[in-house]
XYZ file of C-alpha atoms in Angstrom:
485
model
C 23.106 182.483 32.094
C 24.645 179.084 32.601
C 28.292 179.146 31.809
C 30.006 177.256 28.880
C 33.737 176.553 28.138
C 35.661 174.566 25.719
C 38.830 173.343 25.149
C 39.187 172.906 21.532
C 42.584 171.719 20.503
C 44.058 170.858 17.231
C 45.348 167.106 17.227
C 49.207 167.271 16.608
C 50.774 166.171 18.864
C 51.655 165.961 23.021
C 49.907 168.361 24.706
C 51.776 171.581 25.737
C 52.271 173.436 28.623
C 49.969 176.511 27.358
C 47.482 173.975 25.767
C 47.313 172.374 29.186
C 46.723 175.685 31.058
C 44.234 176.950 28.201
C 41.833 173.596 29.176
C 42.887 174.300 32.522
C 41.461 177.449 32.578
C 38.218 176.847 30.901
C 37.235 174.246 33.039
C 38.054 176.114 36.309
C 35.886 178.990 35.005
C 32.863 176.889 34.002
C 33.232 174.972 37.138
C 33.448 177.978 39.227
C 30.389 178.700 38.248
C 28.918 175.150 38.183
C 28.779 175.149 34.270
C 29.791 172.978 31.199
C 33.390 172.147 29.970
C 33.261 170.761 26.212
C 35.830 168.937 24.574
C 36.093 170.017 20.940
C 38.881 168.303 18.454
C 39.424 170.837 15.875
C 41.254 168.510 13.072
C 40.397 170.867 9.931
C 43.698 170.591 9.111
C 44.312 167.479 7.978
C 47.979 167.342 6.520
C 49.144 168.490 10.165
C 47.377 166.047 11.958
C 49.555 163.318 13.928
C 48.571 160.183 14.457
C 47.314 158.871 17.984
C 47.256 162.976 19.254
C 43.420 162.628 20.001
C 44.219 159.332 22.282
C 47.273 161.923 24.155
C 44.579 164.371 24.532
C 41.946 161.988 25.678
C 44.396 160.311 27.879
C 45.734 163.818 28.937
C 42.598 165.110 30.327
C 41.328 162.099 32.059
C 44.680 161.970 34.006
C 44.430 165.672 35.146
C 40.783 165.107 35.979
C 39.317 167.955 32.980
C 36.453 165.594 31.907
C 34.305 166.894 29.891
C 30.511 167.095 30.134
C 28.594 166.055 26.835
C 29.596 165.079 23.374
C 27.921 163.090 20.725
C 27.211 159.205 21.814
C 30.362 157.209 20.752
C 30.698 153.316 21.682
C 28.554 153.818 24.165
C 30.187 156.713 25.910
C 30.451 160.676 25.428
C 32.832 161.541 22.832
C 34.519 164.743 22.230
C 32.964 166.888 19.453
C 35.216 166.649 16.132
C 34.728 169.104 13.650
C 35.775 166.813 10.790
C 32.749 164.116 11.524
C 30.782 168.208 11.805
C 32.361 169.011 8.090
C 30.685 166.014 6.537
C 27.394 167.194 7.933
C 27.837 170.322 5.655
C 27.529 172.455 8.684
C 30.337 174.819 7.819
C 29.563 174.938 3.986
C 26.145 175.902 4.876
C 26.810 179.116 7.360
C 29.693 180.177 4.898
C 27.193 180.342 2.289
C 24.925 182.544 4.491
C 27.358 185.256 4.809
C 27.799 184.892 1.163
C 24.271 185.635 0.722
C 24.671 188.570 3.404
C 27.717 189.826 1.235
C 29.972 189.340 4.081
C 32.096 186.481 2.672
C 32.613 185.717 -1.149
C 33.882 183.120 -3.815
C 37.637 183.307 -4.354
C 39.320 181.412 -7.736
C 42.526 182.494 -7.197
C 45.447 180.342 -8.430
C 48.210 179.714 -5.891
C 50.614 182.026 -8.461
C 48.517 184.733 -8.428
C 48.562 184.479 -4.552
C 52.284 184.363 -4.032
C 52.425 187.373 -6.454
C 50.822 188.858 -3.743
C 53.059 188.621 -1.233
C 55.443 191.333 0.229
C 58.182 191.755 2.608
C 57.683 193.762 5.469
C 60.290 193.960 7.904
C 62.059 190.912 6.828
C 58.763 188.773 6.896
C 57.126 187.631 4.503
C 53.149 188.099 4.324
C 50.178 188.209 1.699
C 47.571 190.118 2.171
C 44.829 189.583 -0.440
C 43.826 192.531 -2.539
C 39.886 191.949 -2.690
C 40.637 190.612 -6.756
C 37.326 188.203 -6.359
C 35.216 190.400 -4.534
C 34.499 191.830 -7.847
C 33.280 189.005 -9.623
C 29.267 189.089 -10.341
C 26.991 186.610 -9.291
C 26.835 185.117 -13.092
C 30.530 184.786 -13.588
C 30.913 183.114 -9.529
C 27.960 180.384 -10.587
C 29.927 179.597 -14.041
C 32.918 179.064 -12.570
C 30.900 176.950 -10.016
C 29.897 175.221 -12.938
C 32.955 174.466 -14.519
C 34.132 172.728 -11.386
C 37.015 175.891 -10.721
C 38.676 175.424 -7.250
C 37.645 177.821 -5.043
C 38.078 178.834 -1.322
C 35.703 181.543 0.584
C 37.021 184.478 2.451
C 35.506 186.811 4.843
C 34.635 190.694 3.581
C 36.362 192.461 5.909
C 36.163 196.374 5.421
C 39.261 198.263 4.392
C 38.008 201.201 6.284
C 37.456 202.207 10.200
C 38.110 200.092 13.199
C 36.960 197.439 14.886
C 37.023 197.138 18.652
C 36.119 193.987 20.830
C 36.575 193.629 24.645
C 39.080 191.097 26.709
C 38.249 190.541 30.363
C 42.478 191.120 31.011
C 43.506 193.401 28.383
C 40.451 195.573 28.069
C 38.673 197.391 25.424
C 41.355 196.935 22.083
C 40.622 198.927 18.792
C 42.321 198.072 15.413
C 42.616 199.313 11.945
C 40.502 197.342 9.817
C 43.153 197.773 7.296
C 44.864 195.603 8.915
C 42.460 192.734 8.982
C 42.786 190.079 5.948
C 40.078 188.869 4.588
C 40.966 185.525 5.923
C 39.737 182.293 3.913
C 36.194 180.884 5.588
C 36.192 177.345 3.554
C 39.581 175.918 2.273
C 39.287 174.629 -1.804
C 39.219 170.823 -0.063
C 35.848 171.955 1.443
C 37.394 171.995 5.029
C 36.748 175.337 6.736
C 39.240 176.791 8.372
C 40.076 176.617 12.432
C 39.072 180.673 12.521
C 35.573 180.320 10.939
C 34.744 176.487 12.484
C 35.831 177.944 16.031
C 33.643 180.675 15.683
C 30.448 178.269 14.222
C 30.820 175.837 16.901
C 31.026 178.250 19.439
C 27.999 179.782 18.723
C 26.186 176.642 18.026
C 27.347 174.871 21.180
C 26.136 178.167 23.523
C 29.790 178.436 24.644
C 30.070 181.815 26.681
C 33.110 182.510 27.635
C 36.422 181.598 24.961
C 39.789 180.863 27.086
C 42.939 180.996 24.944
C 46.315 182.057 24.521
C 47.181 185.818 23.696
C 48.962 184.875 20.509
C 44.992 185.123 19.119
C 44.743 188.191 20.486
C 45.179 189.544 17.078
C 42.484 187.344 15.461
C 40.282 188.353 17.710
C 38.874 191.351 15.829
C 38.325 188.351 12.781
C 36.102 186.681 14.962
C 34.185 189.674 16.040
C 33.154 190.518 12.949
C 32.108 186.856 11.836
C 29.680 187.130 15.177
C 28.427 190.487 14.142
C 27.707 189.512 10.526
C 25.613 186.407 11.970
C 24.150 188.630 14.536
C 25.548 186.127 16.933
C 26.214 187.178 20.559
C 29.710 187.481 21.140
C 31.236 185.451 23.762
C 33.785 187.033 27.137
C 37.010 186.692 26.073
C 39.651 185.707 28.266
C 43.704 185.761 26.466
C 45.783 184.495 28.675
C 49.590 185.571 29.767
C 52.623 183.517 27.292
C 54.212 181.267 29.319
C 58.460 181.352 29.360
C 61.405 179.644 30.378
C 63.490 180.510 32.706
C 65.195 182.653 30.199
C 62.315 184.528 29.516
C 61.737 183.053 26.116
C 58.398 181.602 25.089
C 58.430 177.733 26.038
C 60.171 175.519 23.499
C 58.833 172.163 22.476
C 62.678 171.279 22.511
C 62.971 172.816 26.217
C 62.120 168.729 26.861
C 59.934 169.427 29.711
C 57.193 171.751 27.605
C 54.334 168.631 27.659
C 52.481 167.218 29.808
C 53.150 163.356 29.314
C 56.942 165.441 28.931
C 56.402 166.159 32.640
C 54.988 162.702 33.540
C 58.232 161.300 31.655
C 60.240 163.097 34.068
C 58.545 161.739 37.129
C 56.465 164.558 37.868
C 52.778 163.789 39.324
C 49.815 164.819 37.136
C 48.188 166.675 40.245
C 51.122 168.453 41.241
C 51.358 169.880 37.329
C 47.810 170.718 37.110
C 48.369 172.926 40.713
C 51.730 174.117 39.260
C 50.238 174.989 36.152
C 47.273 176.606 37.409
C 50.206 179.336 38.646
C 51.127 179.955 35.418
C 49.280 183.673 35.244
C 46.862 183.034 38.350
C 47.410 183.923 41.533
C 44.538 183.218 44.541
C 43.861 185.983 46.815
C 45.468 184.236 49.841
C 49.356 183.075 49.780
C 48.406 179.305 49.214
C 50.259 177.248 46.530
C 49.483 174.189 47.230
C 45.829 173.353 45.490
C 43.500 169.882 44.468
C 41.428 170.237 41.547
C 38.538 170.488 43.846
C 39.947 173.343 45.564
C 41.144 175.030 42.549
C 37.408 175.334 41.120
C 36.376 177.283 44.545
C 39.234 179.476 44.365
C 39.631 180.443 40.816
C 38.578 183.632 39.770
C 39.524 184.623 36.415
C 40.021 188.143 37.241
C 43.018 187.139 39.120
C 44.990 186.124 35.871
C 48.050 188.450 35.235
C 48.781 189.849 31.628
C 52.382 189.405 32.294
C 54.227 186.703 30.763
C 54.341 183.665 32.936
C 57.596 182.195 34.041
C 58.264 178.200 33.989
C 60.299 177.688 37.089
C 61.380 173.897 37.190
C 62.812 174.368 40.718
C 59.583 175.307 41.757
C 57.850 172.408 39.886
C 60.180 170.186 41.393
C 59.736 171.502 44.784
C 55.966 171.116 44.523
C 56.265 167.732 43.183
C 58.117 166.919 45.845
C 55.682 168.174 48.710
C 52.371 165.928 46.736
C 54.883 162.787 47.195
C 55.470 163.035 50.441
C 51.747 163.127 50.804
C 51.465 160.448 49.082
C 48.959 156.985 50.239
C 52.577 154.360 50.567
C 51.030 151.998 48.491
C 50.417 154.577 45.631
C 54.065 155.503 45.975
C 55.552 151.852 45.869
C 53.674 151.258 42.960
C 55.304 154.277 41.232
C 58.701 153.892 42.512
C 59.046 150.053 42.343
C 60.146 150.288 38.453
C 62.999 153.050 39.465
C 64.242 150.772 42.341
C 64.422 147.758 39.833
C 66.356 149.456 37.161
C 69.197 149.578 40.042
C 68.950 147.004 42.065
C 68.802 143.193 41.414
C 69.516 141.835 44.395
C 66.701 140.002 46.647
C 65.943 142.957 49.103
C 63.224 144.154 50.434
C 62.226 147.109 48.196
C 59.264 148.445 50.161
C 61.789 148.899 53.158
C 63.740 150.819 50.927
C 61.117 152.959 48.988
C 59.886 154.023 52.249
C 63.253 155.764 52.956
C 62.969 157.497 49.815
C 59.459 158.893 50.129
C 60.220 162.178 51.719
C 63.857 162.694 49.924
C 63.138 162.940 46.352
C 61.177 165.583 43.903
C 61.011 163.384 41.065
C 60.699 159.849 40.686
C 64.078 159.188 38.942
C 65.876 161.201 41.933
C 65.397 157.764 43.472
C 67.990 155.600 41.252
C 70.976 157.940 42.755
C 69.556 157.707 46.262
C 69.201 153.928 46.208
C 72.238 152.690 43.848
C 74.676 151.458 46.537
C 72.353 148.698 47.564
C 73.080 146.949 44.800
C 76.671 148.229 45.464
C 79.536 150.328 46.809
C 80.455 152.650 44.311
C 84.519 153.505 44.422
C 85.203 156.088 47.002
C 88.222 157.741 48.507
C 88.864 156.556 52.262
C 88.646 160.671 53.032
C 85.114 160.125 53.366
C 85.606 158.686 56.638
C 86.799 162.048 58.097
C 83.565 163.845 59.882
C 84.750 166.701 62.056
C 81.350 167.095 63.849
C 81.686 163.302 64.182
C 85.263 163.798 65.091
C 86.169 160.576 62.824
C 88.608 160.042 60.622
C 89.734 156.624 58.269
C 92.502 155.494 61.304
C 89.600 155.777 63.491
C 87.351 154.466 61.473
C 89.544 151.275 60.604
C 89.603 150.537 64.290
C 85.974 150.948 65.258
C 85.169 148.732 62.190
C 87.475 146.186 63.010
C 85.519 146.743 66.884
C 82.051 146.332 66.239
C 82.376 143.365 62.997
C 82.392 140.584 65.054
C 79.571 141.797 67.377
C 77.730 141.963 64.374
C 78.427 138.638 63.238
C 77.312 137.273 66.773
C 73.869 139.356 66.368
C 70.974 137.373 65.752
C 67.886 139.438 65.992
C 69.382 142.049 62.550
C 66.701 144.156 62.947
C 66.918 148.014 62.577
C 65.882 148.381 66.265
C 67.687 145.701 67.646
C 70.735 146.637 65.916
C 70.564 150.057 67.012
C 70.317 148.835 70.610
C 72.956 146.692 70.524
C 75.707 149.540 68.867
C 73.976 152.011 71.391
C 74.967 149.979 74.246
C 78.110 149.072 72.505
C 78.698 152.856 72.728
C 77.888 153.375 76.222
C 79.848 151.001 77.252
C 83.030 152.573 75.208
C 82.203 156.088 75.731
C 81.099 156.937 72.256
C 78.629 159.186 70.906
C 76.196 157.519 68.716
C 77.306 159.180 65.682
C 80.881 157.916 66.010
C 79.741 154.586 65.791
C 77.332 154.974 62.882
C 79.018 157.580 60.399
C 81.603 154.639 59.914
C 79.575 151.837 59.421
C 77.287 153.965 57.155
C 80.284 154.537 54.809
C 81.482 151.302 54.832
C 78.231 150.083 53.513
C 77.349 152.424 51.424
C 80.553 154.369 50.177
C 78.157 157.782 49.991
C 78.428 160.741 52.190
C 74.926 160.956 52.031
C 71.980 158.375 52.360
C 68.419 157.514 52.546
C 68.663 156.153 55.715
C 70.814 155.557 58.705
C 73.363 152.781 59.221
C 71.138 150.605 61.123
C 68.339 150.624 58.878
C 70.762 149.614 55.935
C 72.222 147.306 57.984
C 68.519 145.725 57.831
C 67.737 145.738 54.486
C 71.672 144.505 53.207
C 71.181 141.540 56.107
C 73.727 140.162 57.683
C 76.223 138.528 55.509
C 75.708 141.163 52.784
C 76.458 143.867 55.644
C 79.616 141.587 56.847
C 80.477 141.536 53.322
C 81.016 145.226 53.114
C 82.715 146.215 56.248
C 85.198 143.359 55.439
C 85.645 145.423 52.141
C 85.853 148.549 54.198
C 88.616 147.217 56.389
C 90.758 145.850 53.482
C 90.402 149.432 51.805
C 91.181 150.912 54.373
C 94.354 148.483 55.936
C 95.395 149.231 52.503
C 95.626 152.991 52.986
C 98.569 152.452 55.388
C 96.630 153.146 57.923
């Protein structure tokens, strides 16, 4: 049996986390297995679609790499499935009818007051559960109110008595009271069906074998079952997957602000290094590994491995990853990426590939750059404490005076190279009996006015030039002449 997954999200809106995981998922397992991944756009309900959602989830999966294999012929190209162009074949009408026939679904005229009369509180919630009222109705007085043009929905029969079990490939065999199944509405009175009953059509139509989704549905599951079983439909191996928290332990907000994908891609983050984060959300591979391709993902992933616990959301972790993909990064791919964060803070002609490359390996995210890079475009205020370095064994006096020292051999330098500089302060040290880094932690400051940089103080010494760097330690000595020292 060949195996066939889909990813069959509702268009409204970015595309979550869990969304992300749940396509994720399904095309790891068919591709495991060298199968099919479908895309399916389930936009039944109309009044909660958002505009320009199917482009995000186009866009989404074609930057993750989850293309899928077939579709119907659109423009020349494979479309996703959409069950709304499906609904004006009638294909949805038509197999609703057949379990009207089979006396598994039936004609409901309820008004929307009679349905809200319905409903009860039940531990401070609110719910309906419909009493069967229409079930009753004979065939005669169904086809005159057909007649009459009545409005009219279809809902599933579901028994009142017994159980129904159904099987998950995490959770196990699970057996409910059919009391507590609804008999859910099958065709909506504006002749849409529903996303329960179209998810369960298409899936049988489109041979899909194995349905990956979030264990919210784990309840609707026995729905389904009995929607296969009245069609005498195979049913497909389910696979729930584990809710996915913050850090908290609560389920992922959309207002957590990093709970989307093109959130995440906002933020700087990598669409590779998401898809192997993400793939860690409830899956672990059988050897300690973390870091993962797509490619390698679909030879490791077993489904089997997926936890049933909930799934934390560690940003550290994210950011770490992120981090260890941009170090790997081809340069030129990088620049490209980075070039609009070094340009929001700095204006001044220097060479920004010089300094992206001393940013590569020092940031997590993209924007970590702008605080890295800032003081190139120039000193921010700082106290004259920063000279002190004990390891250094520096302070500002000291500082002052090797400033003051090494300006005009700067001025005199012609070749203001990072290496030449280097070897010119190095042999200015030897030649004064100073350890390297009491030469440089000064300089570095005076430039730079951060205890921390990207680089060292020759290399900004480089990219500043040379009156831009004499500019500075000028600066520097008037600051710190100032200080009384």
């Amino acid at each position: 049996m060949k195996i066939r997954t889909r990813y069959a999200p509702s268009p409204t809106g970015r595309m979550h986390v869990g969304n992300l995981r749940t396509a994720l998922y399904a095309y790891l397992i068919a591709k495991h297995e060298g199968g099919d991944f479908l895309l399916r756009i389930e936009d039944t309900d109309q009044e909660r679609e958002v505009e320009g959602a199917v482009d995000i989830i186009n866009r989404t999966l074609q930057e993750t790499g989850l293309i899928h294999d077939e579709g119907p012929d659109k423009d020349g190209g494979c479309g996703p499935y959409v069950q709304s162009e499906r609904q004006a074949q009638g294909i949805y009408l038509k197999y609703a009818k057949m379990l009207v026939e089979k006396g598994e679904a039936y004609y409901c005229f309820c008004t929307q007051e009679r349905l809200e009369s319905l409903k009860k509180t039940v531990n401070g919630e609110e719910i309906m559960q419909y009493d069967k009222h229409c079930l009753s109705l004979s065939r005669e007085e169904v086809e005159e109110n057909l007649k009459k043009g009545m409005p009219y929905v279809i809902r599933q029969n579901n028994p009142r008595e017994g159980t129904t079990t159904f099987h998950d490939e995490l959770y196990g065999d699970i057996t409910v009271d059919n009391a507590e199944l609804d008999d859910m509405v099958l065709i909506k009175s504006d002749g849409f069906p529903t996303y329960n009953f179209a998810n369960v059509v298409d899936d049988h139509l489109m041979g899909i074998t194995h349905v990956v989704r979030g264990n919210e549905y784990l309840s609707s599951a026995p729905k389904y079952n009995r929607l296969y079983d009245a069609f005498g439909w195979e049913v497909p191996v389910y696979v729930h997957c584990p809710l996915i928290t913050d850090e908290n332990h609560k389920k992922l907000s959309k207002r957590s602000g990093h709970s989307s994908f093109e959130d995440l891609v906002d933020q700087g983050f990598l669409p590779e290094a998401v898809v192997n984060f993400v793939a860690l959300l409830g899956w672990s591979p059988e050897s300690d590994e973390e870091m993962f391709t797509l490619e390698e993902l679909v030879k490791e992933f077993d489904y089997h491995r997926i936890s049933k616990s909930p799934a934390v959301f560690d940003m550290v972790k994210l950011r770490w990853m992120n981090g260890e993909y941009i170090k790997k990064m081809d340069f030129e791919r990088f620049y490209t990426m980075a070039e609009p964060y070094l340009k929001k803070v700095i204006s001044r002609p220097l060479d920004l590939r010089k300094i992206a490359a001393m940013v590569k390996t020092r940031i997590e995210v993209f924007p970590d750059i702008e605080a890295h890079v800032d003081f190139f475009q120039e000193v921010p205020e700082y106290d004259v404490s920063m000279y002190n370095h004990k390891k250094m064994k520096t302070d500002p006096e000291k500082g002052l005076a090797l400033l003051k020292d090494v300006r005009p051999l700067l001025e005199a330098q012609e070749d203001f190279s990072n290496d030449a500089l280097f070897e010119m302060l190095k042999k200015y040290g030897e030649e004064k009996g100073y350890k390297t880094g009491y030469i440089m932690w000064p300089i570095r400051t005076a430039l730079s006015g951060k205890e921390t940089t990207p680089a060292g103080a020759t290399e900004i010494l480089d990219v500043l030039g040379k009156e831009e760097s004499l500019r500075r330690i000028d600066a520097a000595i008037e600051k710190l002449s100032a200080a009384g020292l």
